[in-house]
Amino acid sequence: MTTPSTQLGRPVNRVDGRAKVTGEARYAGEFNVPGLLYGQVVSSTIARGRIKSIDASEALRLPGVLRVFTHENRPSLPWFDRKYRDDDAPSGSPFRPLHNDKVVYSGQPVALVVAETFELARHAASLVRIEYKPDSHETDLRAQRKKAYAPRQGKDGFEPPPKPWGHADKALDKAAVKVDAEYETPVEHHNPMEPHASTVIHEDDGTLTIYDKTQGVLNSQTYVCNVFDLPKEQVRVRSPFVGGAFGSGLRPQYQLFLAVLAARELKRSVRVTLTREQMFTFGHRPATLQRVALGASADGTLEALIHEAVSETSSFEDYIEVLVNWGSMLYRCDNVRADYKVAALDCYTPIDMRAPGAAIGVYALESAMDELAHALRMDPIALRLKNYSERDQNKDKPYSSKELRACYQQGAERFGWARRNPEPRSMREGHELVGWGMATGIWDAMQQPASAKAVLGLDGRLVVSSATADIGTGTYTVMTQIAADTLGLPIESVTFKLGDSSLPMAPLEGGSWTVASVGSAVKEACEKLREQLVTFARKTKGSPLAGVGAEEVVFAEGQLRNASDPSRAVSIVEAMRLGGVTHLEEQTSAVPSPKQQAYTRCVHSAVFAEVKVDEALGTVRVTRVVSAVAGGRVLNPKTARSQVMGGVVWGISMALHEETALDHTLGRFMNHNYAEYHVPVNADVRDIDVIFVDEDDTVVNPLGAKGLGEIGIVGVAAAVANAVFHATGRRVRGLPITLDKLL
Ligand code: MOS
């Protein structure tokens, strides 16, 4: 019963594209009901200390202002005594808004003003007078580095650093050629187009329908139920469209808590939307300091690999990232030592941001590899091929597939790498220095348990659903393709539903695991429908397929056909009639196959970048990027390419633009707006070329597809930094590479 694939591998347009561009697709802050109230958050102005007094009288005097919630008047909640942690919470004790008078970070929500209009709430919030008793705070990672400690491991699926092997420090000492350098990466904040918002619709019976900006409706639902002690039946969370998230929507954010609190206390529907400035108050990519030391023999054999990193966390949770594990996965080396610590700052707990850990860990690693290649007078690709690892040494396991060699080869060819003069400052165009750099990318190819339901109607329509999310990545489209493909239906006959806690269980939409996880469940549910239809068609007397072997039946163009005699066919609807059913329904859970355990499963890439640096001004432009990705089977080359391109743009952003600046005197992020938090504009993004190399993987999941949401960013910042070195001869070891660092 193998049906040739008709939908997978096709560049199908986004099925939600029209809704997105016409504004029909609504975000969490765009669902309206009559009588909706608006909440505005008041944020703390100190980083640490206590609230001495809150005077809300002036705000409350305004007609239309209903309530100002603070720690003094908030209801008592079970959560304040019992510690519930959401699905993405690191070890520690989660921040609980309005819990008490303690301030633990600047920008902490300390009051919620609820009013009849948005403008009124916003104005009233400016009238709330708060007096603080400040304590001294520490927000400088360098200063706190000496107090760094090994974090408590908390999150599932996040690997601790590998145990050391060999004698890395001794081998480094003895190595013929070595680099030993420190790299620094700054705080970066999520700046999706859609700010975080929650609209809580309160029904008379106390039932809540919540439109929340989230990557996991079930995580938000479980959070609300635990925090407010509500049964699941009373809380439905929906998130049909998400205007960008990439980690910021993995944890329920404080606007959800505050909106639900206000709705329950006032017995009214309430929306809380964060301002752009407040988008800088609930988690960020952590600042890191990373030492990478590499030793090699004269022929380029890697003899020592040391990666030590410290990243920031908050005073209340141990946020961890996988920073130091990648080197010994990518490169064979007999002497390896990795070390990872966190240092607590008086800032909010960091949060995942696209390829958390790898984006910045691989930046340091791949910069150091470039430094080593230069020291060895060896081509950067040749050095990587010389030390290419066929096995993951961290776990001593083979890779389920690894076509990274093809990435190097095809990427180099497309880029024209062979024409590179290895000498720094050797390429020039007018007043600009030209540099070519490359780097490797790696990310996990994970699968999580997930469920899906498939319902086929007599109208020939297939509706498939799962409580997953589409953060702009293409989930709607690819799931539709998988379902259509499995049943041989046209795309137009299939509807995929997501973003609703009443749908079958799906994991958080993150980690690049959604296609592997939810896609496998969609496939299984549709295969079960297929089995039923085949049974109807084969076992019913008078059916054109009566008596045909099950393995002889193929699905194509809405029909079940005899593979060897396609004239013997019934439509899917006829098959249902033969079976005497008015609809067919299957719900399944797909779990990772145990055979995965024997392998390390990763997606790889090779990234090539060209920069042009104005010698007089120090300005850097990235004029060309080629990203060659080995990501298993590509289900939709159009959405896949978009994912990688988006990742490359973000990588350029990391390399040249993004940085949240802390004022350590105030303990506060200062550039919390689009004017001063720099992201690339169209003029900063030139040619991006994406290659998908062939990669066959029968282990990762039944689809053979590896997630592509995160790999696009990994390696880009290093490729750009390496190109800047090649152009200028200057090695900048801190991101972003701004012009002051080049002059
Ligand atoms: Mo991703 S940072 O797991 O949304």
XYZ file of C-alpha atoms and ligand atoms in Angstrom:
747
model
C 0.000 0.000 0.000
C 2.745 2.453 -0.826
C 1.354 5.553 -2.400
C 3.719 7.716 -4.411
C 4.307 11.052 -2.743
C 2.458 13.817 -4.501
C 2.447 16.630 -1.950
C 5.674 16.215 0.005
C 8.700 17.925 -1.452
C 6.498 20.401 -3.322
C 6.904 24.169 -2.812
C 3.279 24.566 -1.712
C 2.272 28.162 -0.947
C 1.332 28.933 2.619
C -2.242 27.825 3.155
C -2.636 30.684 5.640
C -0.881 33.200 3.390
C -4.057 34.938 2.301
C -5.355 35.248 5.864
C -2.011 36.671 6.919
C -1.776 39.361 4.255
C -5.433 40.397 4.381
C -5.482 40.842 8.143
C -8.018 38.053 8.533
C -5.486 36.230 10.700
C -5.893 37.689 14.138
C -3.349 37.808 16.914
C -3.985 37.520 20.647
C -4.568 41.234 21.134
C -7.042 41.477 18.245
C -9.995 39.436 19.500
C -12.746 41.746 20.660
C -15.894 41.302 22.718
C -18.376 43.922 23.927
C -17.410 45.376 27.280
C -13.760 44.371 27.015
C -11.554 46.008 29.644
C -7.938 46.991 29.161
C -5.100 46.395 31.567
C -1.904 48.384 31.580
C 1.140 47.108 33.427
C 3.172 49.377 35.687
C 6.831 48.348 35.649
C 9.354 48.797 38.450
C 12.032 51.434 38.039
C 14.559 49.810 40.365
C 16.424 46.550 39.884
C 16.320 45.293 43.449
C 14.704 46.288 46.707
C 11.246 46.685 48.174
C 8.130 48.625 47.407
C 7.581 51.058 50.276
C 4.238 52.383 49.147
C 1.898 52.461 46.193
C -0.458 55.382 45.775
C -3.047 54.689 43.088
C -5.581 57.274 44.246
C -5.011 59.686 41.394
C -5.420 56.913 38.829
C -8.535 55.594 40.529
C -10.174 59.031 40.581
C -10.406 59.011 36.780
C -13.875 57.957 35.599
C -13.561 54.658 33.759
C -10.654 53.330 35.795
C -11.965 50.229 37.540
C -9.145 48.865 39.633
C -5.426 49.014 40.278
C -4.125 45.595 41.260
C -0.973 45.459 43.387
C 0.635 43.014 45.809
C -1.349 44.745 48.559
C -4.797 43.983 47.189
C -4.331 40.961 44.965
C -6.338 37.872 45.872
C -4.656 35.011 47.644
C -3.810 32.284 45.157
C -2.679 28.703 45.637
C 0.350 29.422 43.446
C 1.767 31.813 46.002
C 2.237 28.899 48.387
C 2.600 25.924 46.106
C 5.333 26.104 43.536
C 4.083 25.243 40.079
C 6.542 25.478 37.199
C 5.463 25.713 33.586
C 6.645 23.252 30.900
C 9.567 25.426 29.861
C 10.603 26.647 33.317
C 14.206 26.106 34.313
C 15.119 24.860 37.802
C 14.363 27.253 40.588
C 11.407 29.247 41.723
C 9.468 31.027 38.980
C 8.770 34.724 39.221
C 5.273 35.340 40.585
C 3.856 38.763 39.695
C 2.303 40.803 42.541
C 3.391 38.147 45.026
C 4.869 40.542 47.569
C 6.715 43.850 47.948
C 10.028 42.479 46.674
C 11.543 43.808 43.478
C 13.951 41.378 41.804
C 14.563 43.081 38.454
C 14.087 46.379 36.702
C 10.908 46.395 34.661
C 9.187 43.933 36.977
C 5.395 44.273 36.818
C 4.330 45.841 40.108
C 0.773 46.954 39.337
C -1.982 46.462 36.769
C -4.330 49.335 36.007
C -7.653 48.222 34.530
C -9.837 50.708 32.682
C -12.586 50.899 30.108
C -10.326 51.967 27.270
C -6.769 51.273 26.310
C -5.831 54.942 26.280
C -7.316 55.529 29.703
C -5.517 52.528 31.189
C -2.266 53.746 29.727
C -2.708 57.240 31.047
C -3.862 56.055 34.474
C -0.813 53.792 34.748
C 1.372 56.873 34.466
C -0.359 58.317 37.528
C 0.401 55.434 39.902
C 2.989 56.678 42.407
C 5.357 54.085 43.788
C 8.015 54.616 46.412
C 10.828 52.122 46.600
C 13.467 51.191 49.123
C 16.263 50.171 46.772
C 18.952 47.598 47.567
C 22.232 47.353 45.742
C 22.037 45.243 42.593
C 24.433 43.453 40.283
C 23.808 43.309 36.547
C 27.363 43.009 35.230
C 28.233 39.502 34.072
C 31.971 40.193 34.127
C 31.768 41.336 37.737
C 29.694 38.311 38.782
C 31.758 35.808 36.850
C 33.799 34.834 39.900
C 30.599 33.749 41.628
C 29.481 31.570 38.723
C 28.307 28.077 39.625
C 27.296 24.851 37.890
C 23.565 25.178 37.260
C 20.976 22.745 38.475
C 19.887 20.782 35.412
C 16.209 21.165 34.888
C 14.918 21.095 31.376
C 14.275 17.807 29.670
C 16.279 17.174 26.565
C 18.971 19.691 27.373
C 22.296 18.022 27.639
C 24.795 18.771 30.385
C 28.348 19.441 29.185
C 30.194 16.244 28.193
C 32.470 14.673 30.791
C 36.096 15.442 29.902
C 38.312 12.876 28.219
C 42.056 12.733 27.635
C 44.142 15.575 29.058
C 43.002 18.706 27.314
C 45.078 21.224 29.268
C 48.296 19.237 28.898
C 47.652 18.612 25.215
C 47.042 22.316 24.705
C 50.357 23.119 26.394
C 52.219 20.785 24.110
C 50.396 21.603 20.880
C 52.496 22.910 18.000
C 49.870 25.487 17.091
C 47.225 26.883 19.398
C 44.604 29.528 19.881
C 43.272 30.483 23.280
C 40.743 33.257 23.159
C 37.755 34.713 24.922
C 34.587 35.604 23.068
C 31.794 37.739 24.380
C 28.158 37.813 23.329
C 25.666 40.414 24.522
C 22.100 40.303 25.774
C 19.608 40.215 22.914
C 15.876 40.691 23.210
C 12.998 39.200 21.285
C 11.435 41.762 19.029
C 8.642 39.985 17.186
C 6.227 42.181 15.269
C 3.405 41.088 17.551
C 3.971 42.175 21.123
C 2.901 39.793 23.859
C -0.774 40.013 24.675
C -3.539 38.031 26.335
C -7.249 38.606 25.782
C -9.278 36.821 28.443
C -12.960 36.353 27.582
C -14.878 35.868 30.812
C -18.248 34.073 30.586
C -20.961 34.429 33.236
C -20.337 30.880 34.465
C -16.687 31.719 35.071
C -15.451 29.909 31.974
C -12.422 31.550 30.392
C -11.505 31.595 26.722
C -8.044 33.044 26.482
C -6.379 34.308 23.336
C -2.741 34.214 24.292
C 0.443 34.869 22.420
C 2.115 31.539 22.961
C 4.041 28.702 21.350
C 2.115 26.256 23.504
C -1.606 26.615 24.216
C -1.459 23.580 26.504
C 1.391 25.073 28.521
C -0.621 28.275 28.980
C -3.754 26.314 29.879
C -1.964 24.157 32.452
C -0.309 27.258 33.861
C -3.602 29.125 34.317
C -5.265 26.051 35.846
C -2.435 25.539 38.334
C -1.927 29.147 39.236
C -5.617 29.937 39.699
C -6.705 26.467 40.810
C -9.182 25.985 37.975
C -10.343 22.770 36.290
C -9.244 22.288 32.679
C -12.840 22.393 31.445
C -13.050 25.967 32.594
C -10.029 27.246 30.705
C -9.592 27.167 26.954
C -6.504 28.768 25.445
C -6.350 29.683 21.782
C -3.546 30.990 19.663
C -4.459 30.490 16.012
C -1.800 32.881 14.719
C 1.411 34.094 16.255
C 3.221 37.141 14.918
C 6.704 35.828 15.583
C 7.997 34.280 18.771
C 11.050 32.007 18.420
C 11.328 31.264 22.103
C 9.628 34.280 23.655
C 6.323 32.412 23.587
C 7.592 29.192 25.140
C 6.799 30.285 28.697
C 3.540 31.851 29.825
C 4.434 35.495 30.343
C 3.227 37.811 33.042
C 0.582 39.526 30.923
C -1.305 36.206 30.895
C -1.244 35.994 34.678
C -2.334 39.613 35.108
C -5.122 39.438 32.521
C -6.590 36.288 34.076
C -6.283 37.718 37.575
C -8.135 40.878 36.577
C -10.805 39.008 34.607
C -11.546 36.726 37.541
C -11.636 39.481 40.123
C -13.750 41.847 38.018
C -15.783 39.083 36.356
C -15.225 40.869 33.058
C -13.261 40.247 29.886
C -9.816 41.816 30.027
C -6.929 42.318 27.646
C -3.377 43.053 28.647
C -0.923 43.993 25.901
C 2.705 44.705 26.626
C 4.272 47.835 25.219
C 7.359 47.535 23.060
C 9.361 48.745 26.039
C 7.844 46.033 28.221
C 8.909 43.430 25.650
C 12.329 43.914 27.245
C 11.117 42.765 30.684
C 10.488 39.008 30.471
C 13.512 37.163 29.207
C 16.293 37.532 26.704
C 19.165 35.714 25.099
C 21.711 35.624 27.906
C 25.030 37.429 27.766
C 27.961 34.994 27.688
C 31.708 34.956 28.177
C 33.334 32.008 26.462
C 36.881 30.749 26.385
C 37.733 28.472 23.492
C 41.208 26.983 23.421
C 42.275 24.756 20.534
C 45.595 23.006 20.052
C 46.687 21.269 16.856
C 49.684 19.527 15.403
C 51.376 21.169 12.424
C 49.277 19.121 9.984
C 46.068 20.454 11.506
C 45.082 17.459 13.648
C 43.097 18.787 16.581
C 44.818 17.699 19.789
C 43.093 19.783 22.428
C 39.624 21.256 22.597
C 38.581 23.343 25.596
C 35.329 25.272 25.727
C 34.436 27.059 28.959
C 31.440 29.294 29.177
C 29.621 31.358 31.717
C 26.203 32.750 30.985
C 23.873 34.860 33.057
C 20.815 33.708 34.907
C 18.432 35.408 37.327
C 18.517 35.359 41.103
C 15.560 32.941 41.169
C 16.007 30.423 38.333
C 18.937 28.571 36.748
C 18.498 29.158 33.054
C 20.832 26.901 31.103
C 21.965 26.779 27.501
C 23.863 24.117 25.629
C 26.894 26.239 24.755
C 29.962 24.074 25.115
C 28.899 20.654 23.762
C 29.084 21.294 20.029
C 32.847 21.279 19.403
C 33.375 17.660 20.359
C 30.317 16.670 18.312
C 31.620 18.360 15.177
C 35.328 17.606 15.488
C 37.229 14.487 16.408
C 39.612 15.155 19.255
C 41.352 12.972 21.839
C 41.570 15.603 24.570
C 38.403 17.469 25.378
C 37.250 19.519 28.338
C 34.030 21.497 28.480
C 32.781 23.544 31.356
C 29.588 25.499 31.790
C 28.556 27.793 34.607
C 25.940 30.409 35.255
C 26.206 33.646 37.203
C 23.160 35.192 38.824
C 22.280 38.766 37.960
C 19.462 41.009 39.138
C 17.759 40.702 35.763
C 14.828 38.547 34.689
C 15.583 34.906 33.836
C 16.859 34.586 30.262
C 14.692 32.696 27.771
C 15.265 30.644 24.644
C 15.928 32.540 21.470
C 16.276 30.831 18.079
C 18.811 27.989 18.433
C 19.422 28.756 22.109
C 22.956 27.768 23.079
C 24.104 26.822 19.584
C 23.660 30.289 18.099
C 26.196 31.754 20.522
C 28.214 28.665 21.510
C 28.939 27.784 17.884
C 29.805 31.427 17.220
C 32.694 31.163 19.692
C 33.730 27.680 18.564
C 33.695 28.479 14.853
C 35.511 31.764 15.353
C 38.251 29.873 17.186
C 38.395 27.272 14.404
C 38.966 30.107 11.953
C 41.715 31.518 14.152
C 43.315 28.086 14.267
C 43.126 27.690 10.488
C 44.805 31.056 10.098
C 47.526 30.150 12.609
C 48.098 26.851 10.775
C 48.058 28.601 7.380
C 45.438 26.078 6.418
C 42.203 26.510 4.508
C 39.287 26.758 6.982
C 37.330 24.022 5.180
C 40.396 21.767 4.983
C 40.856 22.112 8.747
C 37.265 21.118 9.359
C 37.486 18.152 6.989
C 40.753 17.040 8.589
C 38.964 16.758 11.947
C 35.531 15.715 10.668
C 33.764 13.516 13.198
C 31.941 10.436 11.981
C 30.600 9.782 15.470
C 29.285 11.944 18.262
C 32.095 11.554 20.766
C 30.077 13.098 23.605
C 27.804 10.077 23.636
C 29.930 7.703 21.600
C 27.124 7.187 19.119
C 26.915 7.322 15.349
C 24.873 10.027 13.649
C 21.566 8.914 12.193
C 22.742 10.816 9.107
C 25.321 13.522 8.557
C 25.834 14.949 5.087
C 27.939 17.839 6.354
C 30.726 17.037 3.888
C 28.271 17.658 1.069
C 27.327 20.982 2.720
C 30.975 22.108 2.707
C 31.473 20.953 -0.858
C 28.262 22.309 -2.408
C 28.320 25.515 -0.372
C 31.942 26.216 -1.312
C 31.224 25.588 -4.960
C 28.182 27.860 -5.050
C 30.069 30.576 -3.185
C 33.203 30.373 -5.286
C 35.394 29.625 -2.278
C 38.203 28.232 -4.455
C 38.871 31.770 -5.694
C 39.585 33.021 -2.168
C 43.009 34.450 -1.492
C 43.702 33.228 2.064
C 45.715 36.310 2.969
C 43.757 38.843 5.086
C 43.362 42.276 3.490
C 44.192 40.807 0.109
C 40.842 41.448 -1.566
C 39.637 44.920 -2.283
C 37.017 46.753 -4.333
C 37.573 50.485 -4.477
C 37.542 51.885 -0.949
C 36.163 48.654 0.472
C 37.999 45.642 1.806
C 36.376 42.366 0.812
C 36.351 39.356 3.117
C 35.172 35.779 2.731
C 34.511 33.649 5.782
C 32.826 30.373 6.540
C 31.576 28.406 9.535
C 29.751 25.209 10.414
C 26.247 25.009 11.867
C 24.683 22.255 13.945
C 21.398 21.755 15.790
C 19.479 18.836 17.230
C 16.914 16.901 15.236
C 14.477 16.012 17.980
C 11.092 14.334 18.168
C 8.629 14.653 21.064
C 5.429 12.698 21.683
C 2.466 14.328 19.954
C -1.117 13.537 19.015
C -3.343 14.375 16.105
C -6.921 13.767 15.075
C -8.070 13.253 11.507
C -11.721 13.464 10.484
C -12.983 12.636 7.007
C -16.478 13.755 5.958
C -18.817 12.617 3.205
C -18.160 15.949 1.525
C -14.689 14.619 0.860
C -13.051 17.094 3.223
C -10.358 16.072 5.642
C -9.904 18.028 8.868
C -6.771 17.297 10.875
C -5.973 18.925 14.177
C -3.413 19.140 16.948
C -2.776 21.672 19.732
C 0.455 22.860 18.154
C 1.371 26.355 16.945
C 2.451 28.143 13.799
C 4.762 30.986 14.739
C 5.159 31.883 11.078
C 7.245 28.817 10.378
C 4.705 27.105 8.120
C 3.108 24.525 10.424
C -0.344 24.983 8.863
C 1.066 24.382 5.399
C 3.350 21.448 6.056
C 0.792 19.576 8.185
C -1.765 20.088 5.426
C 0.718 18.642 2.944
C 1.457 15.600 5.106
C -2.245 14.854 5.530
C -3.065 15.428 1.855
C -0.118 13.314 0.801
C -1.035 10.386 3.025
C -4.582 10.218 1.654
C -3.834 11.264 -1.917
C -5.995 14.365 -1.617
C -5.494 17.793 -3.146
C -4.282 20.470 -0.701
C -7.624 22.275 -1.073
C -9.515 19.319 0.427
C -7.590 19.456 3.689
C -7.886 21.814 6.649
C -5.396 21.743 9.488
C -6.362 23.219 12.833
C -3.967 24.220 15.594
C -3.531 26.688 18.432
C -6.408 25.496 20.606
C -6.052 23.707 23.943
C -9.153 21.638 23.176
C -7.280 19.865 20.366
C -5.134 16.723 20.772
C -1.899 17.047 22.760
C 1.121 18.607 21.113
C 4.436 19.622 22.649
C 5.543 23.244 22.845
C 6.272 24.511 19.368
C 10.015 24.886 19.689
C 13.328 23.124 19.360
C 12.713 22.653 15.617
C 10.787 19.502 16.505
C 7.295 20.334 15.284
C 7.432 18.705 11.850
C 9.056 15.601 13.334
C 6.650 15.383 16.272
C 3.273 16.660 15.111
C 3.949 15.680 11.496
C 4.484 12.062 12.539
C 1.181 12.086 14.446
C -0.646 13.607 11.466
C 0.814 10.942 9.211
C -0.160 8.134 11.587
C -3.710 9.387 12.052
C -4.166 9.654 8.283
C -2.657 6.202 7.762
C -5.269 4.801 10.110
C -8.001 6.448 8.061
C -6.426 4.929 5.007
C -6.552 1.459 6.504
C -10.250 1.816 7.219
C -10.990 3.047 3.707
C -9.005 0.198 2.189
C -10.943 -2.298 4.254
C -14.260 -0.832 3.093
C -13.187 -0.864 -0.552
C -11.790 -4.388 -0.501
C -14.327 -6.120 1.671
C -17.564 -4.770 0.231
C -19.276 -6.894 -2.390
C -19.611 -5.152 -5.731
C -16.835 -2.695 -4.971
C -14.468 -2.215 -7.926
C -11.681 -3.079 -5.495
C -13.350 -6.116 -3.977
C -10.813 -8.806 -3.309
C -7.810 -6.692 -4.283
C -4.825 -7.175 -1.975
C -4.394 -4.420 0.613
C -0.870 -3.754 -0.607
C -2.221 -3.271 -4.119
C -4.336 -0.245 -3.185
C -2.869 3.212 -3.755
C -4.340 6.615 -2.934
C -4.241 9.264 -5.624
C -6.384 12.191 -6.719
C -9.029 11.524 -4.117
C -9.328 7.884 -5.105
C -8.342 4.434 -3.968
C -6.934 2.600 -6.963
C -5.669 -0.811 -7.846
C -1.983 -0.150 -8.480
C -1.759 -2.640 -11.347
C -5.095 -1.676 -12.894
C -5.882 2.002 -12.142
C -9.257 1.717 -13.892
C -10.399 -0.243 -10.866
C -10.936 2.625 -8.465
C -13.361 4.175 -5.984
C -13.355 7.692 -4.656
C -12.691 8.212 -0.961
C -16.312 9.296 -0.518
C -17.565 6.150 -2.290
C -15.379 4.033 -0.056
C -16.994 5.646 2.978
C -20.431 4.936 1.520
C -19.406 1.331 0.914
C -18.484 1.141 4.553
C -21.821 2.693 5.501
C -20.244 5.554 7.481
C -21.050 9.253 7.389
C -17.674 10.231 8.722
C -14.424 8.605 9.737
C -12.316 9.668 12.661
C -8.930 8.614 13.987
C -6.842 10.032 16.774
C -3.317 8.808 17.418
C -0.266 9.560 19.469
C 3.086 9.310 17.790
C 6.057 8.628 20.016
C 9.744 8.537 19.089
C 10.851 5.090 18.016
C 13.202 3.392 20.522
C 15.696 2.813 17.690
C 16.497 6.557 17.824
C 18.336 5.996 21.103
C 21.240 4.316 19.371
C 21.979 7.461 17.351
C 22.751 11.115 17.741
C 20.349 13.044 15.534
C 21.426 16.435 14.224
C 20.907 18.826 11.369
C 24.062 20.425 9.922
C 25.023 23.331 7.738
C 27.945 25.110 6.163
C 27.639 28.885 5.975
C 29.662 31.140 3.699
C 29.634 34.930 3.983
C 31.055 37.813 2.019
C 31.522 41.180 3.708
C 32.619 44.545 2.432
C 34.214 46.843 4.950
C 34.686 50.533 4.360
C 38.226 51.131 5.560
C 37.702 54.776 6.453
C 34.352 54.371 8.197
C 34.576 50.866 9.627
C 31.108 50.010 8.312
C 30.437 46.373 7.456
C 27.980 45.137 4.858
C 27.171 41.480 4.369
C 26.836 41.270 0.617
C 26.424 37.534 0.119
C 25.575 34.475 2.183
C 25.379 30.885 1.028
C 23.900 28.434 3.513
C 24.085 24.753 2.629
C 21.911 22.652 4.912
C 21.702 18.910 5.501
C 18.248 18.613 7.011
C 16.990 15.227 5.931
C 13.975 15.173 3.654
C 12.713 18.643 2.816
C 8.916 18.537 2.909
C 8.327 21.987 1.442
C 11.301 23.649 -0.246
C 9.570 27.033 -0.193
C 8.774 27.264 3.530
C 12.070 25.493 4.294
C 14.026 28.065 2.320
C 12.145 30.861 4.074
C 13.089 29.391 7.444
C 16.761 29.237 6.579
C 16.737 32.716 5.035
C 15.062 34.102 8.169
C 17.725 32.415 10.254
C 20.477 33.904 8.109
C 18.976 37.391 8.481
C 18.893 36.918 12.245
C 22.486 35.679 12.114
C 23.535 38.838 10.256
C 21.659 40.725 12.944
C 23.592 38.914 15.675
C 26.871 39.556 13.927
C 26.420 43.250 13.235
C 23.415 44.792 14.962
C 21.761 43.309 18.022
C 22.723 44.194 21.551
C 20.708 45.251 24.557
C 22.731 47.672 26.608
C 22.504 47.558 30.387
C 23.075 50.597 32.506
C 24.698 48.973 35.504
C 24.080 52.023 37.700
C 20.348 51.639 37.174
C 20.438 47.911 36.508
C 18.210 48.547 33.540
C 18.093 47.763 29.825
C 18.339 51.121 28.117
C 17.702 50.677 24.393
C 14.249 49.152 24.780
C 12.721 50.382 21.530
C 13.009 49.867 17.786
C 14.998 53.068 17.380
C 17.897 52.004 19.552
C 17.647 48.231 19.482
C 19.118 47.622 16.076
C 17.845 44.951 13.722
C 18.672 44.640 10.037
C 16.493 46.447 7.529
C 16.146 45.472 3.870
C 19.213 47.514 2.960
C 21.284 45.346 5.325
C 20.221 42.104 3.686
C 21.547 41.307 0.230
C 22.004 37.967 -1.491
C 21.052 34.884 0.475
C 21.385 31.565 -1.267
C 20.074 28.389 0.356
C 21.081 24.881 -0.675
C 19.525 21.709 0.687
C 21.867 18.800 0.185
C 20.440 15.302 -0.212
C 20.235 13.468 3.064
C 18.441 10.214 3.670
C 17.535 9.496 7.270
C 15.385 6.533 8.250
C 15.913 6.997 11.986
C 14.913 10.561 12.916
C 11.163 10.033 12.427
C 8.778 8.343 9.973
C 8.924 11.373 7.665
C 12.724 11.446 7.428
C 12.564 15.223 7.877
C 14.722 17.203 10.260
C 13.446 20.478 11.663
C 14.741 23.568 9.904
C 13.502 26.337 12.192
C 16.755 26.938 13.982
C 19.676 25.695 11.893
C 19.512 28.790 9.667
C 20.950 31.068 12.334
C 23.698 28.757 13.609
C 27.140 29.534 12.233
C 26.122 32.767 10.514
C 27.630 35.145 13.084
C 30.922 33.213 13.010
C 30.976 33.168 9.187
C 30.481 36.948 9.184
C 33.078 37.521 11.932
C 35.532 35.310 10.058
C 34.855 37.253 6.862
C 35.484 40.510 8.732
C 38.849 39.140 9.846
C 39.652 38.073 6.312
C 38.728 41.511 5.006
C 40.509 43.591 7.636
C 43.015 41.431 9.479
C 41.204 42.464 12.667
C 39.779 39.756 14.884
C 36.765 41.061 16.755
C 35.872 38.664 19.569
C 32.732 40.330 20.810
C 29.346 40.664 19.158
C 27.966 42.706 17.581
C 30.795 43.820 15.294
C 30.078 47.533 15.317
C 32.249 50.051 13.517
C 33.901 51.334 16.711
C 35.495 47.895 17.120
C 37.075 48.143 13.663
C 38.495 51.651 13.781
Mo 12.623 27.899 19.760
S 14.007 29.157 20.634
O 12.777 26.459 20.644
O 11.162 28.690 19.826
